[in-house]
Coordinates of C-alpha atoms and ligand atoms in Angstrom, one line a residue:
M14 CA 0.0 0.0 0.0
P15 CA 1.6 3.3 -1.0
P16 CA 1.9 5.8 1.9
Y17 CA -0.1 9.0 1.8
Y18 CA 0.7 11.5 4.5
L19 CA -1.9 14.3 4.6
T20 CA -1.8 17.3 7.0
T21 CA -4.0 20.2 7.9
P22 CA -2.6 23.4 9.5
I23 CA -2.3 23.1 13.3
Y24 CA -4.8 25.6 14.6
Y25 CA -4.1 28.3 17.2
V26 CA -5.6 27.7 20.6
N27 CA -6.4 31.3 21.2
D28 CA -10.0 30.5 20.4
A29 CA -12.4 27.7 19.8
P30 CA -12.8 25.9 16.4
H31 CA -14.8 27.9 14.0
V32 CA -16.4 27.1 10.6
G33 CA -13.2 28.3 8.8
T34 CA -11.0 25.7 10.6
A35 CA -13.7 23.1 10.2
Y36 CA -13.7 23.8 6.4
T37 CA -10.0 22.8 6.1
T38 CA -10.4 19.9 8.4
V39 CA -13.4 18.4 6.7
N40 CA -11.9 18.8 3.3
G41 CA -8.7 17.1 4.6
D42 CA -10.7 14.4 6.1
A43 CA -12.7 13.7 3.0
L44 CA -9.4 13.5 1.0
A45 CA -7.9 11.2 3.6
R46 CA -11.0 8.9 3.4
W47 CA -10.8 8.9 -0.4
H48 CA -7.2 7.9 -0.3
R49 CA -8.0 5.1 2.1
L50 CA -10.7 4.0 -0.3
V51 CA -8.3 3.7 -3.2
G52 CA -6.0 1.6 -1.0
D53 CA -3.4 4.1 0.1
D54 CA -1.8 3.7 3.5
V55 CA -3.0 7.0 4.9
T56 CA -1.6 9.0 7.8
F57 CA -3.9 12.0 8.4
L58 CA -2.6 14.6 10.8
T59 CA -4.2 17.6 12.5
G60 CA -3.4 19.3 15.7
T61 CA -3.0 22.6 17.7
D62 CA -0.4 25.3 17.6
E63 CA 0.1 26.3 21.3
H64 CA 3.0 28.6 21.7
G65 CA 3.5 32.4 21.1
A66 CA 2.4 35.7 22.3
K67 CA -1.2 35.3 21.0
I68 CA -1.8 32.3 23.2
V69 CA -0.2 34.0 26.3
E70 CA -2.5 36.9 25.6
A71 CA -5.6 34.7 25.4
A72 CA -4.6 32.8 28.5
E73 CA -4.1 36.0 30.5
A74 CA -7.5 37.4 29.3
H75 CA -9.1 34.3 30.8
G76 CA -7.1 34.4 34.0
M77 CA -5.3 31.1 33.3
S78 CA -1.8 29.9 32.8
P79 CA -0.8 29.3 29.2
Q80 CA -0.5 25.5 29.9
A81 CA -4.0 25.3 31.5
W82 CA -5.5 27.4 28.7
T83 CA -3.9 25.3 25.9
D84 CA -5.0 22.1 27.6
Q85 CA -8.5 23.3 27.7
T86 CA -8.7 24.8 24.2
S87 CA -6.8 21.9 22.5
A88 CA -9.4 19.6 24.0
R89 CA -12.1 21.6 22.4
F90 CA -10.5 21.0 19.0
I91 CA -10.2 17.2 19.7
E92 CA -13.9 17.1 20.7
A93 CA -15.0 19.2 17.7
W94 CA -13.2 17.0 15.2
E95 CA -14.6 13.9 16.9
R96 CA -18.1 15.3 16.5
L97 CA -17.5 16.1 12.9
D98 CA -16.4 12.5 12.2
I99 CA -12.8 13.6 11.4
S100 CA -10.7 10.4 10.9
N101 CA -7.3 11.8 11.9
D102 CA -4.7 9.2 12.7
D103 CA -2.7 11.5 15.0
F104 CA -3.3 14.8 16.8
I105 CA -0.3 16.8 17.5
R106 CA 0.1 19.5 20.2
T107 CA 3.2 21.7 19.9
T108 CA 3.6 21.6 23.7
E109 CA 4.2 17.8 23.6
P110 CA 7.7 16.5 24.6
R111 CA 8.0 14.6 21.2
H112 CA 7.6 18.0 19.4
Y113 CA 10.2 19.8 21.6
A114 CA 12.7 17.1 20.8
V115 CA 12.2 17.4 17.0
V116 CA 12.2 21.2 17.0
Q117 CA 15.5 21.3 18.8
E118 CA 17.1 18.6 16.7
F119 CA 15.9 20.1 13.4
L120 CA 16.9 23.7 14.1
Q121 CA 20.2 22.6 15.6
R122 CA 20.8 20.9 12.3
I123 CA 20.2 24.1 10.4
Y124 CA 22.4 26.0 12.9
D125 CA 25.2 23.5 12.4
N126 CA 24.8 23.8 8.7
G127 CA 25.5 27.6 9.0
F128 CA 22.1 29.0 8.2
I129 CA 21.2 30.5 11.5
E130 CA 23.1 33.6 12.9
L131 CA 22.8 36.0 15.8
G132 CA 21.6 39.6 15.0
Q133 CA 19.5 42.4 16.4
Y134 CA 15.9 43.0 15.4
T135 CA 13.7 46.1 15.7
G136 CA 10.4 45.9 14.1
L137 CA 6.6 46.4 14.2
Y138 CA 5.0 43.3 15.4
C139 CA 1.3 42.2 15.3
V140 CA 0.6 39.8 18.1
S141 CA -2.4 38.3 16.3
C142 CA -0.4 37.5 13.2
E143 CA 2.7 36.6 15.2
D144 CA 4.5 38.5 12.4
Y145 CA 6.5 41.6 11.8
Y146 CA 5.4 44.4 9.4
T147 CA 7.3 47.2 7.7
P148 CA 5.7 50.7 8.2
D149 CA 4.5 50.8 4.6
Q150 CA 2.6 47.5 5.0
L151 CA 0.4 49.0 7.7
V152 CA -3.0 50.4 7.0
D153 CA -3.7 53.6 8.9
G154 CA -0.8 52.6 11.2
L155 CA -2.6 49.3 12.1
C156 CA -2.0 45.6 11.2
P157 CA -3.4 45.1 7.6
V158 CA -4.9 41.8 8.6
H159 CA -6.4 42.4 12.0
G160 CA -6.7 46.2 12.1
R161 CA -5.1 46.2 15.5
A162 CA -2.2 48.3 16.9
V163 CA 1.3 46.9 16.3
I164 CA 4.0 47.0 18.9
E165 CA 7.6 48.0 18.4
M166 CA 9.8 45.1 19.3
R167 CA 13.6 45.2 19.7
E168 CA 15.6 42.2 20.7
D169 CA 18.6 40.1 20.1
N170 CA 17.5 37.4 17.7
Y171 CA 18.8 34.5 15.8
F172 CA 18.1 34.9 12.1
F173 CA 17.4 32.2 9.6
K174 CA 19.4 33.0 6.4
L175 CA 16.3 32.9 4.1
S176 CA 18.1 35.2 1.7
A177 CA 20.5 32.3 0.8
F178 CA 17.6 30.3 -0.5
E179 CA 16.2 32.6 -3.2
Q180 CA 17.9 30.7 -6.1
P181 CA 17.6 27.2 -4.5
L182 CA 13.8 27.8 -4.1
L183 CA 13.4 29.0 -7.6
D184 CA 15.3 26.0 -8.8
Y185 CA 13.2 23.7 -6.7
Y186 CA 9.9 25.2 -8.0
D187 CA 11.2 24.9 -11.5
S188 CA 12.0 21.2 -11.1
H189 CA 8.8 20.4 -9.2
P190 CA 5.9 21.9 -11.2
D191 CA 3.3 20.4 -8.9
F192 CA 4.9 21.4 -5.6
V193 CA 2.3 24.1 -4.9
R194 CA -1.2 23.9 -6.3
P195 CA -3.4 25.4 -7.7
I196 CA -1.4 27.3 -10.3
P197 CA -2.4 30.9 -9.1
K198 CA -1.2 30.0 -5.6
R199 CA 2.1 28.7 -7.1
N200 CA 2.5 31.9 -8.9
E201 CA 1.9 33.9 -5.8
A202 CA 4.6 31.9 -4.0
L203 CA 7.0 32.5 -6.9
G204 CA 6.1 36.2 -6.8
F205 CA 7.2 36.3 -3.1
I206 CA 10.5 34.6 -3.9
R207 CA 11.2 36.7 -6.9
G208 CA 10.5 39.8 -4.9
G209 CA 13.5 39.1 -2.8
L210 CA 13.9 37.3 0.5
N211 CA 15.1 38.8 3.7
D212 CA 16.6 36.9 6.6
V213 CA 14.0 36.0 9.2
S214 CA 14.2 36.4 12.9
I215 CA 13.4 33.0 14.4
T216 CA 13.9 33.4 18.2
R217 CA 12.6 35.6 20.9
T218 CA 14.0 36.6 24.3
S219 CA 11.0 38.7 25.2
M220 CA 8.9 35.7 25.8
K221 CA 9.2 32.4 27.6
W222 CA 6.2 30.4 26.1
G223 CA 8.0 28.5 23.4
V224 CA 10.6 25.8 22.7
P225 CA 14.0 26.7 24.1
V226 CA 16.9 27.2 21.7
P227 CA 19.2 24.3 22.4
W228 CA 22.5 26.3 21.9
D229 CA 21.5 29.5 23.7
D230 CA 19.1 29.3 26.7
G231 CA 17.3 32.5 27.3
H232 CA 15.9 32.3 23.7
V233 CA 12.8 30.4 22.6
F234 CA 12.0 29.7 19.0
Y235 CA 9.5 32.0 17.3
V236 CA 6.1 30.3 17.1
W237 CA 6.0 29.8 13.3
Y238 CA 9.4 28.2 13.4
D239 CA 8.2 25.7 15.9
A240 CA 4.8 25.2 14.3
L241 CA 5.9 24.2 10.8
I242 CA 8.1 21.5 12.3
N243 CA 5.0 19.6 13.6
Y244 CA 4.8 17.9 10.2
L245 CA 8.2 16.3 10.9
T246 CA 7.4 15.4 14.5
A247 CA 4.4 13.4 13.6
A248 CA 6.4 11.7 10.8
S249 CA 8.9 10.5 13.4
Y250 CA 11.8 12.7 12.2
G251 CA 14.9 11.8 14.1
S252 CA 13.4 8.8 15.9
D253 CA 12.3 6.3 13.2
P254 CA 14.2 6.9 10.0
V255 CA 12.4 4.2 8.1
R256 CA 8.9 5.5 8.9
F257 CA 10.1 9.1 8.3
D258 CA 11.5 8.3 4.8
A259 CA 8.3 6.6 3.8
L260 CA 6.0 9.3 5.1
W261 CA 8.0 12.4 4.2
G262 CA 8.3 11.4 0.5
A263 CA 4.5 11.2 0.5
A264 CA 3.8 14.4 2.5
H265 CA 0.9 16.6 1.3
H266 CA 0.0 19.8 3.2
L267 CA -3.5 21.3 2.9
I268 CA -3.5 24.9 4.0
G269 CA -5.5 28.1 3.7
K270 CA -4.3 31.0 1.6
D271 CA -3.5 33.1 4.6
I272 CA -0.5 31.0 5.5
L273 CA 0.9 30.5 2.0
K274 CA 4.2 32.5 2.6
F275 CA 5.1 30.4 5.6
H276 CA 4.4 27.1 3.9
C277 CA 5.5 27.8 0.4
V278 CA 8.5 30.0 1.0
W279 CA 9.9 29.6 4.5
W280 CA 9.1 25.9 5.0
P281 CA 10.8 24.5 1.8
A282 CA 13.8 26.7 2.6
M283 CA 14.0 25.4 6.1
C284 CA 13.9 21.8 4.8
L285 CA 16.7 22.5 2.3
A286 CA 18.7 24.2 5.0
A287 CA 18.4 21.1 7.2
G288 CA 19.3 18.8 4.3
I289 CA 15.9 17.2 3.8
A290 CA 13.6 17.4 0.8
P291 CA 10.6 19.7 1.0
P292 CA 7.2 18.0 1.3
A293 CA 5.8 16.4 -1.9
E294 CA 3.0 18.9 -2.3
I295 CA 1.2 21.9 -0.8
F296 CA -2.4 22.6 -1.8
V297 CA -3.6 26.1 -0.9
H298 CA -7.3 26.5 -0.5
G299 CA -9.4 29.7 -0.6
Y300 CA -11.4 31.4 2.1
L301 CA -14.9 31.1 3.3
L302 CA -16.3 34.6 3.3
M303 CA -19.2 36.0 5.2
E304 CA -19.0 39.6 4.0
G305 CA -21.9 41.5 5.4
Q306 CA -23.8 38.4 6.3
K307 CA -26.6 39.0 8.8
L308 CA -27.8 36.1 10.7
G309 CA -31.4 35.1 10.7
K310 CA -33.4 34.3 13.8
T311 CA -33.1 30.6 13.4
L312 CA -29.3 30.7 13.4
I313 CA -29.3 32.7 16.6
Q314 CA -31.8 30.5 18.3
S315 CA -29.8 27.4 17.3
G316 CA -26.8 28.8 19.1
V317 CA -24.6 29.3 16.0
V318 CA -23.6 32.4 17.7
G319 CA -23.5 32.3 21.5
E320 CA -24.3 35.9 21.9
G321 CA -25.1 39.0 19.8
D322 CA -28.0 40.3 18.0
G323 CA -29.3 39.5 14.5
A324 CA -28.5 43.0 13.1
R325 CA -24.8 42.6 13.6
S326 CA -22.6 41.4 10.8
L327 CA -20.7 38.3 11.8
K328 CA -17.2 37.1 11.2
I329 CA -16.6 33.6 10.1
T330 CA -14.6 33.0 13.3
E331 CA -17.8 33.5 15.3
V332 CA -19.7 30.7 13.6
S333 CA -19.5 27.4 15.5
P334 CA -19.4 24.3 13.3
L335 CA -20.8 22.3 16.3
A336 CA -23.9 24.5 16.4
L337 CA -24.3 24.0 12.6
A338 CA -23.9 20.3 13.0
D339 CA -26.7 20.3 15.7
E340 CA -28.9 22.3 13.4
F341 CA -28.4 20.4 10.1
G342 CA -26.6 17.2 11.1
V343 CA -23.0 16.3 10.7
D344 CA -23.1 14.9 7.2
P345 CA -25.2 17.7 5.7
L346 CA -22.7 20.2 7.2
R347 CA -19.7 18.2 5.8
Y348 CA -21.5 18.0 2.4
H349 CA -22.0 21.7 2.3
L350 CA -18.4 22.5 3.1
L351 CA -17.2 20.1 0.4
R352 CA -19.8 20.7 -2.3
D353 CA -20.5 24.4 -2.3
I354 CA -17.1 26.0 -2.8
S355 CA -14.4 24.9 -5.1
L356 CA -11.3 24.1 -3.1
G357 CA -8.7 26.7 -4.1
S358 CA -11.2 29.5 -4.6
D359 CA -12.9 31.9 -2.2
G360 CA -16.6 31.3 -1.6
D361 CA -19.5 32.8 0.2
F362 CA -20.7 31.0 3.4
S363 CA -24.3 31.6 4.3
Y364 CA -27.1 29.9 6.2
E365 CA -29.4 30.2 3.2
G366 CA -26.7 28.4 1.1
I367 CA -26.7 25.4 3.5
V368 CA -30.5 25.2 3.4
A369 CA -30.7 25.4 -0.4
R370 CA -28.0 22.8 -0.9
Y371 CA -29.6 20.5 1.8
N372 CA -33.0 20.6 0.2
A373 CA -31.9 20.3 -3.4
D374 CA -29.2 17.6 -3.1
L375 CA -30.0 15.8 0.1
A376 CA -33.7 15.9 0.7
N377 CA -35.0 16.0 -2.9
N378 CA -32.3 13.8 -4.6
L379 CA -30.4 11.4 -2.5
G380 CA -33.0 11.0 0.3
N381 CA -35.8 10.7 -2.2
L382 CA -34.0 8.0 -4.1
V383 CA -33.3 5.9 -1.0
S384 CA -36.8 6.1 0.3
R385 CA -38.7 5.5 -2.9
V386 CA -36.5 2.5 -3.8
A387 CA -37.1 1.0 -0.3
T388 CA -40.8 1.6 -0.5
V389 CA -41.2 0.0 -3.9
V390 CA -39.0 -3.0 -2.9
H391 CA -41.4 -3.5 -0.1
S392 CA -44.6 -3.2 -2.1
K393 CA -43.4 -5.2 -5.2
C394 CA -40.7 -7.6 -3.9
G395 CA -41.7 -8.4 -0.3
G396 CA -38.8 -6.3 1.0
V397 CA -36.1 -8.4 -0.5
G398 CA -33.7 -6.6 -2.8
P399 CA -33.5 -8.1 -6.3
A400 CA -30.2 -8.5 -8.1
C401 CA -29.1 -5.9 -10.6
D402 CA -28.9 -6.6 -14.4
P403 CA -25.2 -6.8 -15.4
D404 CA -26.0 -5.3 -18.8
A405 CA -28.2 -2.4 -17.6
A406 CA -28.1 0.9 -19.4
L407 CA -27.0 2.6 -16.1
A408 CA -23.7 0.7 -16.2
G409 CA -22.5 3.4 -18.7
P410 CA -23.1 6.4 -16.5
V411 CA -21.7 4.6 -13.5
A412 CA -18.4 4.0 -15.2
E413 CA -18.2 7.6 -16.4
V414 CA -19.0 8.9 -12.9
L415 CA -16.5 6.6 -11.2
A416 CA -13.8 7.9 -13.5
A417 CA -14.8 11.5 -13.1
A418 CA -15.0 11.3 -9.3
G419 CA -11.6 9.6 -9.0
A420 CA -10.0 12.2 -11.2
A421 CA -11.6 15.0 -9.2
W422 CA -10.4 13.7 -5.8
D423 CA -6.9 13.3 -7.3
R424 CA -6.9 16.9 -8.3
W425 CA -8.2 18.1 -4.9
A426 CA -11.6 18.8 -6.2
P427 CA -14.2 17.3 -3.8
Q428 CA -16.8 19.6 -5.3
D429 CA -16.4 18.0 -8.7
A430 CA -16.3 14.5 -7.3
L431 CA -19.7 15.1 -5.5
E432 CA -21.2 16.9 -8.5
A433 CA -20.4 13.8 -10.6
T434 CA -21.9 11.5 -8.0
W435 CA -25.1 13.5 -8.0
R436 CA -25.3 13.2 -11.7
L437 CA -25.6 9.4 -11.1
I438 CA -28.3 10.0 -8.4
G439 CA -30.2 12.2 -10.8
A440 CA -29.9 9.5 -13.6
A441 CA -31.3 6.9 -11.2
N442 CA -34.2 9.1 -10.1
A443 CA -34.9 9.9 -13.8
E444 CA -35.0 6.2 -14.7
L445 CA -37.5 5.5 -12.0
E446 CA -39.7 8.4 -13.1
T447 CA -39.6 7.1 -16.7
T448 CA -40.3 3.5 -15.9
E449 CA -42.6 4.1 -12.9
P450 CA -42.1 0.7 -11.2
W451 CA -44.6 1.6 -8.5
K452 CA -47.3 1.2 -11.2
M453 CA -46.1 -2.2 -12.4
D454 CA -47.2 -5.7 -11.4
P455 CA -44.7 -7.7 -9.5
G456 CA -42.4 -9.7 -11.8
P457 CA -39.0 -9.8 -13.6
E458 CA -39.4 -6.3 -15.1
V459 CA -40.0 -4.5 -11.8
E460 CA -37.2 -6.6 -10.2
S461 CA -34.7 -5.6 -12.8
I462 CA -35.5 -1.9 -12.4
L463 CA -35.3 -2.1 -8.6
G464 CA -32.2 -4.2 -8.7
N465 CA -30.5 -1.6 -10.8
A466 CA -31.6 1.2 -8.6
L467 CA -30.3 -0.7 -5.6
E468 CA -27.0 -1.1 -7.4
V469 CA -26.8 2.6 -8.0
L470 CA -27.4 3.2 -4.3
R471 CA -24.6 0.7 -3.5
I472 CA -22.2 2.6 -5.7
V473 CA -23.4 5.9 -4.4
A474 CA -22.9 4.8 -0.8
I475 CA -19.3 4.0 -1.7
L476 CA -18.7 7.3 -3.6
I477 CA -20.1 9.5 -0.9
S478 CA -18.3 7.7 1.9
P479 CA -15.4 10.2 2.0
A480 CA -17.9 13.1 2.3
M481 CA -20.7 11.6 4.4
P482 CA -19.5 8.6 6.2
S483 CA -22.6 8.0 8.4
T484 CA -25.0 8.4 5.6
S485 CA -22.9 6.1 3.5
A486 CA -23.1 3.4 6.2
E487 CA -26.8 3.9 6.7
I488 CA -27.5 3.5 3.0
W489 CA -25.4 0.3 3.0
R490 CA -27.4 -1.0 5.9
R491 CA -30.8 -0.1 4.4
I492 CA -30.0 -1.9 1.1
G493 CA -29.2 -5.0 3.0
L494 CA -25.4 -5.1 2.9
G495 CA -24.7 -4.7 6.7
A496 CA -23.1 -1.7 8.3
D497 CA -19.4 -2.1 7.5
L498 CA -17.8 -0.6 4.4
S499 CA -14.3 -0.7 5.7
A500 CA -13.1 -3.4 3.3
V501 CA -14.6 -1.7 0.3
R502 CA -12.1 -0.4 -2.3
V503 CA -12.4 1.6 -5.4
P504 CA -12.4 1.2 -8.3
G505 CA -12.9 -2.6 -7.9
H506 CA -15.9 -2.7 -5.6
A507 CA -17.6 0.2 -7.2
A508 CA -17.8 -1.4 -10.7
W509 CA -21.3 -2.1 -12.0
G510 CA -22.8 -5.5 -11.1
G511 CA -21.9 -5.9 -7.4
Y512 CA -25.5 -6.0 -6.1
G513 CA -26.3 -9.7 -6.0
G514 CA -29.8 -9.3 -4.3
G515 CA -31.4 -11.5 -1.7
G516 CA -30.8 -9.2 1.2
G517 CA -33.5 -7.5 3.3
V518 CA -34.1 -3.8 2.3
V519 CA -34.9 -1.6 5.2
K520 CA -37.6 1.1 5.1
G521 CA -36.6 3.9 7.5
D522 CA -37.3 7.5 8.4
P523 CA -36.4 10.0 5.7
L524 CA -32.6 10.4 5.7
F525 CA -33.0 14.2 5.1
P526 CA -36.4 15.6 6.0
R527 CA -37.1 18.7 3.9
R528 CA -36.4 22.0 5.6
K529 CA -38.4 25.2 5.4
S530 CA -35.6 27.7 6.2
Ligands
ME8_623 O1 -2.5 30.1 11.0 N1 -12.0 30.1 5.4 O2 -3.6 28.9 12.7 P1 -5.1 29.4 12.5 C1 -11.3 29.0 5.2 N2 -1.4 28.1 13.7 N3 -10.3 28.5 6.0 C2 -10.1 29.2 7.1 C3 -10.7 30.4 7.4 C4 -11.7 30.8 6.4 N4 -12.4 32.0 6.6 N5 -10.3 30.9 8.5 C5 -9.3 30.0 9.0 C6 -2.5 29.3 11.9 N6 -9.2 29.0 8.1 C7 -1.2 28.6 12.4 C8 -1.0 27.5 11.4 S1 0.5 25.5 10.5 C9 2.1 24.9 10.7 C10 0.3 26.8 11.6 C11 -8.3 27.8 8.2 O3 -5.8 28.9 13.7 C12 -7.3 27.8 7.1 O4 -6.9 26.5 6.9 O5 -5.1 30.9 12.3 C13 -6.2 28.6 7.6 O6 -5.0 28.4 6.9 C14 -6.2 28.2 9.0 O7 -7.5 27.9 9.4 C15 -5.5 29.1 10.0 O8 -5.7 28.7 11.3

């Protein structure tokens, strides 16, 4: 089984999980599940980024120590991801001893290789970004990202000689055309590099909440320099060379566009400086936007925002994915996050958008197909699923959809994979509407139609399993195949002809009752 190592960013624990961090994590999870389905040996990693001034500030605001605060907030991420059915194989916290050891070993290596030097730094620092700005980057004297005041920092720092990596990075990009995707994000990264790289300050003396610099106590590493290394820690860098070599050659980072510079410029340079290859691939997704979005009464009642009034515009960071899951169900939320916005582009997030997608695709299409097939199997075939016809006309669309969905997942396009799957659901519903088996007498003709519809449901259950794991298992159960799809692999098991019939088909409550608003 080829290894596939997939990572999400590790999220700051200054705040609770929000729908933006859920967006990345759900997309990563669906991709990880797809890779397991095709037989890859997947290691899917997520975690929390727990050092730095921002965390200390949040802890102080809550009257807690940084450690107590990070323990509490990190647990909220673990719980949230469990609730959203995230199938991560590991969860890394940057305050863990295993991470300290790797940060120190990796940065010591870069130091020994001559790419870290002592210098003095004076600059304007935004605590929220954990980053320095030049005066001309500020907007009205404030941080351009957070609109908050910056502080002047002056300290003795160790610097990473990023400037030495301008040409090596350009060469690396040149010889690895798929290193950063999609293309516009690759071009953005190249633009940064071509614009000239300055050395970066990578340690702090003004703060204690970080990983100590092994060659100079009194300094801790700057939070970004510790955070990026999480990807190595979880791959057993320095402790298990065989596992590390296997995973690192297959490392794929999924990130949001806000952290492109750190991942696509700094990180490959750090890897080169330490004498290891950069990760195999970085996919940069766009942002969920809620520009001017006013929340309806329902959303407030449902607790999507804990406080506030309906007239106020919300930020995406105020929307709780858990409240949305309570309101719509976990799978419908996952489906929305995967289906509505093309990964790689920005897209609008709205309550109305979730409802519209839910009604159109889940209630009217998939839910309807499942319930009408089960009902007619009960009225015409005594509740026992008939076998499908190996030569059915639907076999053609199935092969086409299978190929399209596979190609889409491979190019990080869950939206297209699901769109293709819904073409198949639409074709099966259309077939039933044309043939109207509910009007036929029991017999071979009705059995063939229903067997084919059940076969479509079997294949649909497989194809939606990365996106909606519980719904997939429930359809599998209802069409009489048991509840366990863990041994199912594509493309083999998803080829037309697998539904042998003879199992009991279960009539159940509507999978997705239609919603009014
Ligand atoms: O930057 N739309 O953590 P973070 C889509 N700790 N995705 C969004 C989003 C939005 N509106 N808002 C946030 C950090 N995200 C660092 C990362 S990695 C070594 C260290 C997602 O908590 C997106 O994935 O600020 C973005 O890159 C990430 O959350 C930033 O999370």
